[in-house]
Tab-separated table of C-alpha atoms and ligand atoms in Angstrom:
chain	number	residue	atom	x	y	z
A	27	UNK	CA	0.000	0.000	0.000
A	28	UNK	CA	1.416	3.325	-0.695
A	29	UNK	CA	1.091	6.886	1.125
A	30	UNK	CA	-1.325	9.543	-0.855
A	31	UNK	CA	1.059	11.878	-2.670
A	32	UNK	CA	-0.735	14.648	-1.251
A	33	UNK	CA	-0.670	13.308	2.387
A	34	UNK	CA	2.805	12.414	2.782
A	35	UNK	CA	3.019	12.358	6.353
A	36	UNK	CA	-0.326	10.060	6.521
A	37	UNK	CA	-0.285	6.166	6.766
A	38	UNK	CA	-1.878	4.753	3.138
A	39	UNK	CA	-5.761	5.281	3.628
A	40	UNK	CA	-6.598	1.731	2.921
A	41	UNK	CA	-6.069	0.973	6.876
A	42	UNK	CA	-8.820	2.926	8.067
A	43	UNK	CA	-10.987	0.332	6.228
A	44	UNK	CA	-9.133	-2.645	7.525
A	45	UNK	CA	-9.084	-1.799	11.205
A	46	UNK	CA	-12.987	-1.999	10.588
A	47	UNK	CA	-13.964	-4.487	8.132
A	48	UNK	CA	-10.940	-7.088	8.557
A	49	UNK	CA	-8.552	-5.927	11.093
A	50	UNK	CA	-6.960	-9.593	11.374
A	51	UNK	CA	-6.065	-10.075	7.679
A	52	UNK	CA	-4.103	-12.259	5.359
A	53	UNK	CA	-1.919	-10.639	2.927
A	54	UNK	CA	0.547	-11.715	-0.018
A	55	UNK	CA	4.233	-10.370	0.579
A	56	UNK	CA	5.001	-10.838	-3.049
A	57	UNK	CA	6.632	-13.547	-5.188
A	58	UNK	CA	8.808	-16.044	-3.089
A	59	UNK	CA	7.487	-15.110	0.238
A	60	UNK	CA	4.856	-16.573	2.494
A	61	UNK	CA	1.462	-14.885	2.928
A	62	UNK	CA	0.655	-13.057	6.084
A	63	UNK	CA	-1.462	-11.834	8.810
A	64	UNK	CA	-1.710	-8.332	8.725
A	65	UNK	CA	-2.932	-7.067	11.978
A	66	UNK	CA	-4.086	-3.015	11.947
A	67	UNK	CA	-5.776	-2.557	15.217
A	68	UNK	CA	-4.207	-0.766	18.198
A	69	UNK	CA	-5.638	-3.668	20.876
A	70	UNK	CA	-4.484	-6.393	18.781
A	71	UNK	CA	-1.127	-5.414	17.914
A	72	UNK	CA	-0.011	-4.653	21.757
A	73	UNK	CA	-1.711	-8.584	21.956
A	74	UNK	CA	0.571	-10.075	19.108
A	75	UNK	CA	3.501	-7.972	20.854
A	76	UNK	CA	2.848	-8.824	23.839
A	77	UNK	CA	2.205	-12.743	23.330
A	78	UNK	CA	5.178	-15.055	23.582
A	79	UNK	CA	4.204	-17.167	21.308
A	80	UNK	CA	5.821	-14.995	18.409
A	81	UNK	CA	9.118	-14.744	17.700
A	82	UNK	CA	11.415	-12.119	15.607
A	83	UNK	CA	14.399	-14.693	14.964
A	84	UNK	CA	14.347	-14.175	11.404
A	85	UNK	CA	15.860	-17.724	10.358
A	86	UNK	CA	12.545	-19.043	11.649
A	87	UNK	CA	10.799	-21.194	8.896
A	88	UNK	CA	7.222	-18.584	7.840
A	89	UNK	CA	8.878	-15.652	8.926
A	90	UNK	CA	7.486	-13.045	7.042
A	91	UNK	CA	10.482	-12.077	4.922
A	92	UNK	CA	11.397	-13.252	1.524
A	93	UNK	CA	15.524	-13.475	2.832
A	94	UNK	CA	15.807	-15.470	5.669
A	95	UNK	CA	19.212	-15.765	8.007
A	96	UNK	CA	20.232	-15.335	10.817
A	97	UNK	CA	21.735	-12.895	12.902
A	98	UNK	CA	24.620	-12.044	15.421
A	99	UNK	CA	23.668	-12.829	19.419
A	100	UNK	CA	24.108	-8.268	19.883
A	101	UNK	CA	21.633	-7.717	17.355
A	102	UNK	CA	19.401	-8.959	20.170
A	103	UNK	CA	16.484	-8.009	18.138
A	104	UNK	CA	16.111	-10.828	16.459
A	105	UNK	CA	16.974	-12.803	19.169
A	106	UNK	CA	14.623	-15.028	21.844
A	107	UNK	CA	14.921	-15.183	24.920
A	108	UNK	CA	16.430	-16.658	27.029
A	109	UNK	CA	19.347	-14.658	24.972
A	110	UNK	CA	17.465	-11.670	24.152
A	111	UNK	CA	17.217	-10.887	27.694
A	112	UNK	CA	20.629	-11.194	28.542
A	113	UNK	CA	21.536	-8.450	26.207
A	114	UNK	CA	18.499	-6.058	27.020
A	115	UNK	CA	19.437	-6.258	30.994
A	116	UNK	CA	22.816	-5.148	30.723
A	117	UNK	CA	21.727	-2.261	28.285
A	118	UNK	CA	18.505	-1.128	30.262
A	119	UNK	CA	20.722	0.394	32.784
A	120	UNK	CA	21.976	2.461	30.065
A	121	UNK	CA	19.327	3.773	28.817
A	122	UNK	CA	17.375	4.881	32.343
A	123	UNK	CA	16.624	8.502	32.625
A	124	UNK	CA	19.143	9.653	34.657
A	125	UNK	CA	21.890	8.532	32.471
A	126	UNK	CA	20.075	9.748	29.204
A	127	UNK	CA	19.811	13.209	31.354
A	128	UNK	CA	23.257	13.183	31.432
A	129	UNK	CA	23.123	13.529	27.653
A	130	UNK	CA	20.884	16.351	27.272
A	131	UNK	CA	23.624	18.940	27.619
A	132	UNK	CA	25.984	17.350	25.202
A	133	UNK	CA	23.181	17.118	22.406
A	134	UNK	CA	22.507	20.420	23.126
A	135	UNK	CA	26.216	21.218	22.305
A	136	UNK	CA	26.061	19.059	19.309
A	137	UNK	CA	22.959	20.543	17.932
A	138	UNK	CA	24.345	23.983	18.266
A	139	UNK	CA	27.865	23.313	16.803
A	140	UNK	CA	25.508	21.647	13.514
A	141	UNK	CA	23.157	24.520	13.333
A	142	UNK	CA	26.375	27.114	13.457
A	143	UNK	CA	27.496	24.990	10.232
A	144	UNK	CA	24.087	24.776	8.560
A	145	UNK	CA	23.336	28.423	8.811
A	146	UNK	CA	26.679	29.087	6.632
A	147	UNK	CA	24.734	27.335	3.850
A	148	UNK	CA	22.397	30.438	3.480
A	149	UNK	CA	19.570	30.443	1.467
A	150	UNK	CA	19.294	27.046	1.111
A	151	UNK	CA	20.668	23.705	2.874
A	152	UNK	CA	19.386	20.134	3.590
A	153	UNK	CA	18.314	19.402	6.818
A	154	UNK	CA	18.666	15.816	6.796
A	155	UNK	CA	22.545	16.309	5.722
A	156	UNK	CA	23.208	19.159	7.943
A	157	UNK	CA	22.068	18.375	11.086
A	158	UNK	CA	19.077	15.120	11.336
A	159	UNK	CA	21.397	12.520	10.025
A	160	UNK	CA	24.645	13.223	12.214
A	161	UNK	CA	23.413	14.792	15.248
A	162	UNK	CA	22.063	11.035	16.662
A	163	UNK	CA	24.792	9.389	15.512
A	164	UNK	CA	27.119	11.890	17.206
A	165	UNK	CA	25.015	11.438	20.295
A	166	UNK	CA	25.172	7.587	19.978
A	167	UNK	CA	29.223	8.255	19.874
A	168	UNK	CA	29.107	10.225	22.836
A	169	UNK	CA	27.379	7.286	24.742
A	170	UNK	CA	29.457	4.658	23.568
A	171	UNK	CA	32.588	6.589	24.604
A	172	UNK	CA	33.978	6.750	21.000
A	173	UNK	CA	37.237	8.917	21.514
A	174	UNK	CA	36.550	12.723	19.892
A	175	UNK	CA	39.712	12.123	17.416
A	176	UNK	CA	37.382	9.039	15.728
A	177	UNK	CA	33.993	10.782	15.168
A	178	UNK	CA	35.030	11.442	11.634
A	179	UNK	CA	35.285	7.788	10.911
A	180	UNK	CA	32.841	6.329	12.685
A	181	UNK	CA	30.380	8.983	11.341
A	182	UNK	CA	31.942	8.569	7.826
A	183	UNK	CA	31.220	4.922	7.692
A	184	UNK	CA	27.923	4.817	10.038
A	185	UNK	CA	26.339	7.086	7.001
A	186	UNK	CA	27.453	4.204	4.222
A	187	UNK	CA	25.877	2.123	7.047
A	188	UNK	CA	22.176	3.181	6.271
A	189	UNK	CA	22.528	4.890	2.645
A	190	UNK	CA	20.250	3.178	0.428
A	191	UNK	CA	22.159	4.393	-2.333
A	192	UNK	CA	25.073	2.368	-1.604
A	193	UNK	CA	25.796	-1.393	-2.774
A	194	UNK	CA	25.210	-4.079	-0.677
A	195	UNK	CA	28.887	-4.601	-0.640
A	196	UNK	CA	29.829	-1.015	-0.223
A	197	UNK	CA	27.218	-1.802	2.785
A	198	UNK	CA	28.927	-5.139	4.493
A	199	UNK	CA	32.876	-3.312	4.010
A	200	UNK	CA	31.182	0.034	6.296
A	201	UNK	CA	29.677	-2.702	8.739
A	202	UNK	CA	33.009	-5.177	8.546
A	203	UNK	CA	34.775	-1.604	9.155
A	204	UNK	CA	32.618	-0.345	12.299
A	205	UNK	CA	32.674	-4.283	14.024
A	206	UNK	CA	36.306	-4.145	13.458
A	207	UNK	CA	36.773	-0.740	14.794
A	208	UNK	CA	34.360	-1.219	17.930
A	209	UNK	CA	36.006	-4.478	18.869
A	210	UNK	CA	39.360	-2.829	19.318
A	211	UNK	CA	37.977	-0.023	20.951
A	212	UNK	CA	35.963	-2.622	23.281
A	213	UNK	CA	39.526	-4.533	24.017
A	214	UNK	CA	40.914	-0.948	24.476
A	215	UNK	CA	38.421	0.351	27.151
A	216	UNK	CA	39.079	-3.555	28.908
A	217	UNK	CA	43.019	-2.481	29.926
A	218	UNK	CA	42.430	1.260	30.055
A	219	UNK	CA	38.326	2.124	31.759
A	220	UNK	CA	36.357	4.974	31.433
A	221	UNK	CA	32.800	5.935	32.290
A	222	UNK	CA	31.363	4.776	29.624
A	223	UNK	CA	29.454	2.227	27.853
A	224	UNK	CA	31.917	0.442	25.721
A	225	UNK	CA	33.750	-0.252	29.357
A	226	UNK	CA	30.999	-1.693	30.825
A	227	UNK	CA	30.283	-3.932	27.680
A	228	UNK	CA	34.065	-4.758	28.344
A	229	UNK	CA	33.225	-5.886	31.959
A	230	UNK	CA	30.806	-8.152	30.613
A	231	UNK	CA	33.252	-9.735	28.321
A	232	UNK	CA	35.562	-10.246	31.425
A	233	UNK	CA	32.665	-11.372	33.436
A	234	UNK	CA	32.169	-13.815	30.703
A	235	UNK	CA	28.639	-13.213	29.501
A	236	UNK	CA	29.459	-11.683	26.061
A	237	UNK	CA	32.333	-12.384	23.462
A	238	UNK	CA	34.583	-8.789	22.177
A	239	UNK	CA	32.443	-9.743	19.437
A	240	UNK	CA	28.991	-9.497	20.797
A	241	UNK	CA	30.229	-6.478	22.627
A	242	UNK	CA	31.012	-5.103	19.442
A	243	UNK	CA	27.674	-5.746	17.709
A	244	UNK	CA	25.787	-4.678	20.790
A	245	UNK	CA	27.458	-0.965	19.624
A	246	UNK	CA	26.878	-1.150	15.751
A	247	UNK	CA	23.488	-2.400	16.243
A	248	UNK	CA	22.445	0.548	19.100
A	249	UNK	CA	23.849	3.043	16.508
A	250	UNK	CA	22.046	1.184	13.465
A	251	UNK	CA	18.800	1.586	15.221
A	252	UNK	CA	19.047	4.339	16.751
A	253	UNK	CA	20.480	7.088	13.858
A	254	UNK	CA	18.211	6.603	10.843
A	255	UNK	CA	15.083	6.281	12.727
A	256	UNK	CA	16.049	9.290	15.255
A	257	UNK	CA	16.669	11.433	11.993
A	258	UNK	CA	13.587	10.559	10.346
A	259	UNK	CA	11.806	12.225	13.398
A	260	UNK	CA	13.749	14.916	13.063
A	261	UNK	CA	12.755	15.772	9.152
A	262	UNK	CA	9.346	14.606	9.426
A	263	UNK	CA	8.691	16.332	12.718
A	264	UNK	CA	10.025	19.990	11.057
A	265	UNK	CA	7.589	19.083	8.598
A	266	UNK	CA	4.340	18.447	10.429
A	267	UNK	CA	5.046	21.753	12.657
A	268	UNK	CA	5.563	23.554	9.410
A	269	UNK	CA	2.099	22.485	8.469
A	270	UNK	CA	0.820	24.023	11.634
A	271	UNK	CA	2.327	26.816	13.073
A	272	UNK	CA	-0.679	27.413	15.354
A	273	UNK	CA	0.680	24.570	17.428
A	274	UNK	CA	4.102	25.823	17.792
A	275	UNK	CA	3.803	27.363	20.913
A	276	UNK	CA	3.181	24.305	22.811
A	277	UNK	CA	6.395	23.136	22.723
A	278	UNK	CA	7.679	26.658	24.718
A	279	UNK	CA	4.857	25.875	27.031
A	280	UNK	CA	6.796	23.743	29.557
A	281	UNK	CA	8.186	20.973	30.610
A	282	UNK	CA	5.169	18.633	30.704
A	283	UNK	CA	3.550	20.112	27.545
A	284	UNK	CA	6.694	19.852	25.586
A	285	UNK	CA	6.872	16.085	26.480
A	286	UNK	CA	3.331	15.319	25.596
A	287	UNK	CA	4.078	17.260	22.406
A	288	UNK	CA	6.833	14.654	21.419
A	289	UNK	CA	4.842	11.775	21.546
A	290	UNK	CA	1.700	13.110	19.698
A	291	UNK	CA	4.473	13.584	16.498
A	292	UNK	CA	5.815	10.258	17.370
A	293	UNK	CA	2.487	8.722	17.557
A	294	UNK	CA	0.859	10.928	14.163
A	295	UNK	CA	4.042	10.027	12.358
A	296	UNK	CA	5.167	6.337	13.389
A	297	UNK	CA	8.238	5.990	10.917
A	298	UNK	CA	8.075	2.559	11.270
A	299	UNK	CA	5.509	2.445	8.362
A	300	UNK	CA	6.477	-1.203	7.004
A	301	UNK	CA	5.106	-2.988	10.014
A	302	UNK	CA	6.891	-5.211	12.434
A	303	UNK	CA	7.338	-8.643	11.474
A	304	UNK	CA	6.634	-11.794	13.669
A	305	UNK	CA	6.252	-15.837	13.226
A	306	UNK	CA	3.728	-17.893	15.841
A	307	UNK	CA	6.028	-20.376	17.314
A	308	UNK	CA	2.762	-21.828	19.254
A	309	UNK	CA	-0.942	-21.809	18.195
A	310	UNK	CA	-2.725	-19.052	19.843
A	311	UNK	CA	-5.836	-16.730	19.294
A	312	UNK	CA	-6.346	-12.986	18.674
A	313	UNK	CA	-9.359	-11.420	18.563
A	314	UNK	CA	-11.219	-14.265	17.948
A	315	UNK	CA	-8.797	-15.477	14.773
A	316	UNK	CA	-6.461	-18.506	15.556
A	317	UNK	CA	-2.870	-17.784	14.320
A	318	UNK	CA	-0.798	-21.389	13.857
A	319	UNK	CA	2.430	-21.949	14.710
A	320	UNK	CA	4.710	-21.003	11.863
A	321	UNK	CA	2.399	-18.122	10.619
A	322	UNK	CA	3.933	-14.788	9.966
A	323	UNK	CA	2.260	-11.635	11.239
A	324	UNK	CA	3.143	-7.895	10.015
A	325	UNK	CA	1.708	-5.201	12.967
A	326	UNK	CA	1.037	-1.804	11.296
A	327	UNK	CA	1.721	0.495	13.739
A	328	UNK	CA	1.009	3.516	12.112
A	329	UNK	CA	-2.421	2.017	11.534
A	330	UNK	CA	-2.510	0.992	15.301
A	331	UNK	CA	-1.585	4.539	16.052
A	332	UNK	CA	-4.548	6.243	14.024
A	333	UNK	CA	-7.215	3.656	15.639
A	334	UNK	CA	-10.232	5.831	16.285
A	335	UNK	CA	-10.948	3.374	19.188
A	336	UNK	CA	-8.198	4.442	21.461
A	337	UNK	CA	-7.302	8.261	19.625
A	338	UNK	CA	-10.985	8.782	18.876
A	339	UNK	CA	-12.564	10.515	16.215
A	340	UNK	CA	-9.689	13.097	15.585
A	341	UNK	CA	-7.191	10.043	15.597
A	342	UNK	CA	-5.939	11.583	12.079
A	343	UNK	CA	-5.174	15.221	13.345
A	344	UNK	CA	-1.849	15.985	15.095
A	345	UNK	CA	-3.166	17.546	18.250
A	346	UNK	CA	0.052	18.235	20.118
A	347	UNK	CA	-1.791	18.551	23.475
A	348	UNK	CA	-3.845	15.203	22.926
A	349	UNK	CA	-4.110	13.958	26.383
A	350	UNK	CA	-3.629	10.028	25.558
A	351	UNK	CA	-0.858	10.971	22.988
A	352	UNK	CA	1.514	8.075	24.872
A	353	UNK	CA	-0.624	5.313	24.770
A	354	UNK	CA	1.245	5.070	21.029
A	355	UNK	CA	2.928	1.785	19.987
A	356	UNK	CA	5.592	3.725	17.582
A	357	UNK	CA	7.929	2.385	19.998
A	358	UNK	CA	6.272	-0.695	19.558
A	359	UNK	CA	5.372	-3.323	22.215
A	360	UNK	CA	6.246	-6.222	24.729
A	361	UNK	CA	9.641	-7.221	25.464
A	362	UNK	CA	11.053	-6.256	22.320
A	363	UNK	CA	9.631	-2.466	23.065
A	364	UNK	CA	12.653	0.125	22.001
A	365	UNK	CA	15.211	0.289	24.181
A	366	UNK	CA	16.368	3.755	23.007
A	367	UNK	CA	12.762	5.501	23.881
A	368	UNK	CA	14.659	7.502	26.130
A	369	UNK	CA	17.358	9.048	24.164
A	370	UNK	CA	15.040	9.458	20.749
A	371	UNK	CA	12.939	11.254	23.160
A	372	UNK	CA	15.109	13.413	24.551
A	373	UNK	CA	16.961	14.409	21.112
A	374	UNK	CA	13.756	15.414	20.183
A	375	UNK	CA	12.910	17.661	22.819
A	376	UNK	CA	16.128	18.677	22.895
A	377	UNK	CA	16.362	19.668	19.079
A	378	UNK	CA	12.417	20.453	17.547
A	379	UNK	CA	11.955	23.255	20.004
A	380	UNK	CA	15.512	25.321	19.380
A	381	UNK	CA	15.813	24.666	15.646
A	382	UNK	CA	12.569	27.042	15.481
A	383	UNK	CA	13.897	29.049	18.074
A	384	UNK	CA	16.944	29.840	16.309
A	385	UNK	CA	15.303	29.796	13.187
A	386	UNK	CA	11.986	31.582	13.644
A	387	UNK	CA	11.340	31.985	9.645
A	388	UNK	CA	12.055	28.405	9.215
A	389	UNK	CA	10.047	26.808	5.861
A	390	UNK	CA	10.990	24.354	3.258
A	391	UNK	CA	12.208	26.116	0.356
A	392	UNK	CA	10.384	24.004	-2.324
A	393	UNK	CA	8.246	21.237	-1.540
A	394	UNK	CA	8.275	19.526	-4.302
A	395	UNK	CA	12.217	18.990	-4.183
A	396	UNK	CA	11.244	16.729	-0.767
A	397	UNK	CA	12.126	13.486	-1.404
A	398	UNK	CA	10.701	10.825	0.685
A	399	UNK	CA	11.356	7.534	1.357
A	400	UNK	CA	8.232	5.659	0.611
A	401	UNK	CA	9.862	2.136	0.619
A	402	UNK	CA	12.242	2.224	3.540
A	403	UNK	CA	11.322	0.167	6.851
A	404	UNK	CA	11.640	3.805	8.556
A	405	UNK	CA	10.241	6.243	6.787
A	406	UNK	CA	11.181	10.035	6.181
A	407	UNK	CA	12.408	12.717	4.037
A	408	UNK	CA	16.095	11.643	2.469
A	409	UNK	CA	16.145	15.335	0.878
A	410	UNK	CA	14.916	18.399	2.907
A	411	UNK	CA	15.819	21.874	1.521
A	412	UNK	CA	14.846	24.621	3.478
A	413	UNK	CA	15.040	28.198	4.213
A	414	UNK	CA	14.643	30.505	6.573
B	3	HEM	C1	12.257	8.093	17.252
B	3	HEM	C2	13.159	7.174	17.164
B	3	HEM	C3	12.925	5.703	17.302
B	3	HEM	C4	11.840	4.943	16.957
B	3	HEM	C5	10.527	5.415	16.348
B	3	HEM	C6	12.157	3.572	17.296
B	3	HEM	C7	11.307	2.497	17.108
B	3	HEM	C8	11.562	1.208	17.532
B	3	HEM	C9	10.635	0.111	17.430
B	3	HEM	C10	9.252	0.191	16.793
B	3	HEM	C11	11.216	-0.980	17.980
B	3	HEM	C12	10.598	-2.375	18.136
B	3	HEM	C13	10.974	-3.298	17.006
B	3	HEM	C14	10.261	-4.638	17.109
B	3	HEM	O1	9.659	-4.959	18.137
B	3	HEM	O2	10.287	-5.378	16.117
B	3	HEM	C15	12.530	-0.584	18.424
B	3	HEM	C16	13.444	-1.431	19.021
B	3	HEM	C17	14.705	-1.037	19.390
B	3	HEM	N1	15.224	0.240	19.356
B	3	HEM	FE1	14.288	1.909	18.710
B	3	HEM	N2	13.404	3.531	17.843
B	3	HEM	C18	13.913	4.814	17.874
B	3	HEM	C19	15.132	5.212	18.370
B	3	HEM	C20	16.052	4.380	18.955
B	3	HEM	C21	17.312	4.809	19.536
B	3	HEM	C22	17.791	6.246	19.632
B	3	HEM	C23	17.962	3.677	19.945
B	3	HEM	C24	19.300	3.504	20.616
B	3	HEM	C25	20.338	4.205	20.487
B	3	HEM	C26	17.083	2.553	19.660
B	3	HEM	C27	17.395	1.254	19.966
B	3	HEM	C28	16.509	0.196	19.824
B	3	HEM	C29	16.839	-1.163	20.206
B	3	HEM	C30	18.176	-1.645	20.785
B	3	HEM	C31	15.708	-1.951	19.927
B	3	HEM	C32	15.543	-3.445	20.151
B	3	HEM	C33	15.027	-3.697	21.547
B	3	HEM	C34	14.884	-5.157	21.904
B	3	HEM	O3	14.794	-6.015	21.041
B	3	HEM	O4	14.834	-5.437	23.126
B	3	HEM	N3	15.954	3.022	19.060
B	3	HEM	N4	12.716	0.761	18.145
């Protein structure tokens, strides 16, 4: 299903009529993969997430995919438990509010040094280039404890790392490149500590629950999901407060209000527009439809997130004071629920509210020169000119 061009920042219509008339559904996924439930409701997709009876191991036979292998232990993802919960205990200390608080100033510094380079650029520059792509991964650095003198490299080779306009094998030499790098850097931190998280990934390796190597893919996989999806936020969030400037001031309001404000965007624009994939590893029911073991199921959360049920009648509308606003699933659901919530939140509030402060005249300089990404798995603008 594909977005209306004249609604780019709205799910494809076609879900509003399957959350009513067949919100459980099965769907082709094209030549040479297995068919599909498609599940569009908000109460049923928290149910799939929730149940564990799916699984997101992708070498699972009916996993909805048309490539299946497998992947590294630290892309913990994809893993089951008992393994993925190894990985996500160690990193949930990480990621708890104080320590993301600990952050805010340094994106805050990061943010400004981009915006000082982007406003150079006068009339015109690209958001996405100047300052949505790098500023997470910068932040990402920071919180690994990459070393200042290496942010060129590992920002060089993290952007090969999710260009879609780079070969596959342009793709594995960035990713070979970055394991390679953080492994070292991993063995480094184990003779010489430092507050940060690469260390304590080393301790684990010396307390003998991870390999270097798992250490290493723990850090490559927090930036890989963590930098494209914070930056799509970034562009389409500009965007949607472009398209109402009435509701600006409610991210100036305070604290509270700017918080609620975040996750209205996150829950109106839910990058994660292809779905999140699952296969039944046990029989079980949803909503009165019986999945089978070794079924795949695709959970539309930007459908779940427009379900008039739960975000009532003006579930389509970006109402940045909408009291329910975090009941959203665009961090998805269950045990697999994002680990970086935290830090994507913060970023935001850190960097929505002073990139119209700074730049009060803000406005894309020619809409039609957006380009979007209509078949990425996170979707958002890869070309934003603007002006201000
Ligand atoms: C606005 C930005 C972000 C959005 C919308 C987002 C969305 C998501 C979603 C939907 C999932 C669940 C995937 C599934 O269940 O199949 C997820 C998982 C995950 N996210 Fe995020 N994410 C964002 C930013 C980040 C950041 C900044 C990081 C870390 C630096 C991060 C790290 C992770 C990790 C490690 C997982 C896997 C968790 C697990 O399996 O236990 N994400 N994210």
């Amino acid at each position: 299903m594909t977005r209306e061009p004249e609604a780019p920042l709205d799910p494809p219509s076609q879900y509003g009529g399957f959350r009513r008339e067949a919100p459980i559904t099965r769907i082709s996924l094209g030549p040479g993969a297995p068919t599909a439930w498609l599940v569009t409701r908000w109460e049923d997709a928290r149910a799939v997430l929730a149940n564990p009876a799916t699984s997101t191991d992708l070498s699972r036979p009916g996993y909805p995919s048309r490539t299946p292998m497998s992947m590294p232990p630290g892309f913990f993802l994809f893993q089951d438990n008992p393994i993925h919960d190894v990985f996500r205990k160690v990193l949930t200390r990480e990621f708890m509010v104080k320590r993301i608080e600990a952050l805010r100033e340094a994106t805050a510094r990061i943010f400004d040094g981009l915006m000082d380079e982007l406003v150079v650029h006068r009339p015109v520059a690209d958001l996405v280039e100047a300052v949505a792509l790098p500023l997470p991964s910068l932040v990402i650095s920071e919180l690994l404890g990459v070393p200042y003198e290496d942010h060129v490299f590992f920002q060089e080779h993290s952007k090969v790392l999710i260009d879609n306009t780079v070969t596959g094998a342009q793709k594995a030499a960035a990713q070979g490149a970055l394991g390679d790098y953080l492994e070292t850097l991993v063995e480094r931190r184990r003779k010489e500590p430092r507050d940060d998280l690469i260390t304590r990934l080393g301790q684990q390796v010396d307390a003998g629950t991870f390999t270097t190597r798992d250490a290493a893919d723990v850090g490559a996989f927090l930036l890989f999901a963590g930098h494209e999806t914070t930056a799509n936020m970034i562009g389409l969030g500009v965007l949607a407060l472009l398209e109402h400037p009435d509701q600006l001031p409610r991210l100036y309001a305070g604290k509270a209000e700017l918080a609620t404000a975040i996750e209205e965007l996150l829950r109106y624009l839910t990058i994660a527009q292809s779905g999140l994939a699952r296969v039944a590893i046990e029989d079980f029911t949803v909503d009165e439809t019986t999945i089978q073991a070794g079924d795949g199921l695709i959970i539309m959360l930007n459908s779940a997130n427009r379900d008039e049920a739960i975000f009532s009648a003006t579930a389509d509308e970006l109402d940045l004071g909408r009291a329910n606003a975090r009941q959203h699933v665009a961090f998805g659901y269950g045990i697999h629920q994002c680990l970086g919530q935290p830090l994507a939140r913060m970023e935001l509030q850190v960097v929505l509210p002073e990139l119209f402060r700074r730049l009060p005249n803000l406005r894309v300089a020619d809409r039609q020169e957006v380009i979007y990404k209509p078949h990425a798995a996170a979707y958002g603008p890869a070309l934003l000119p603007v002006t201000w």
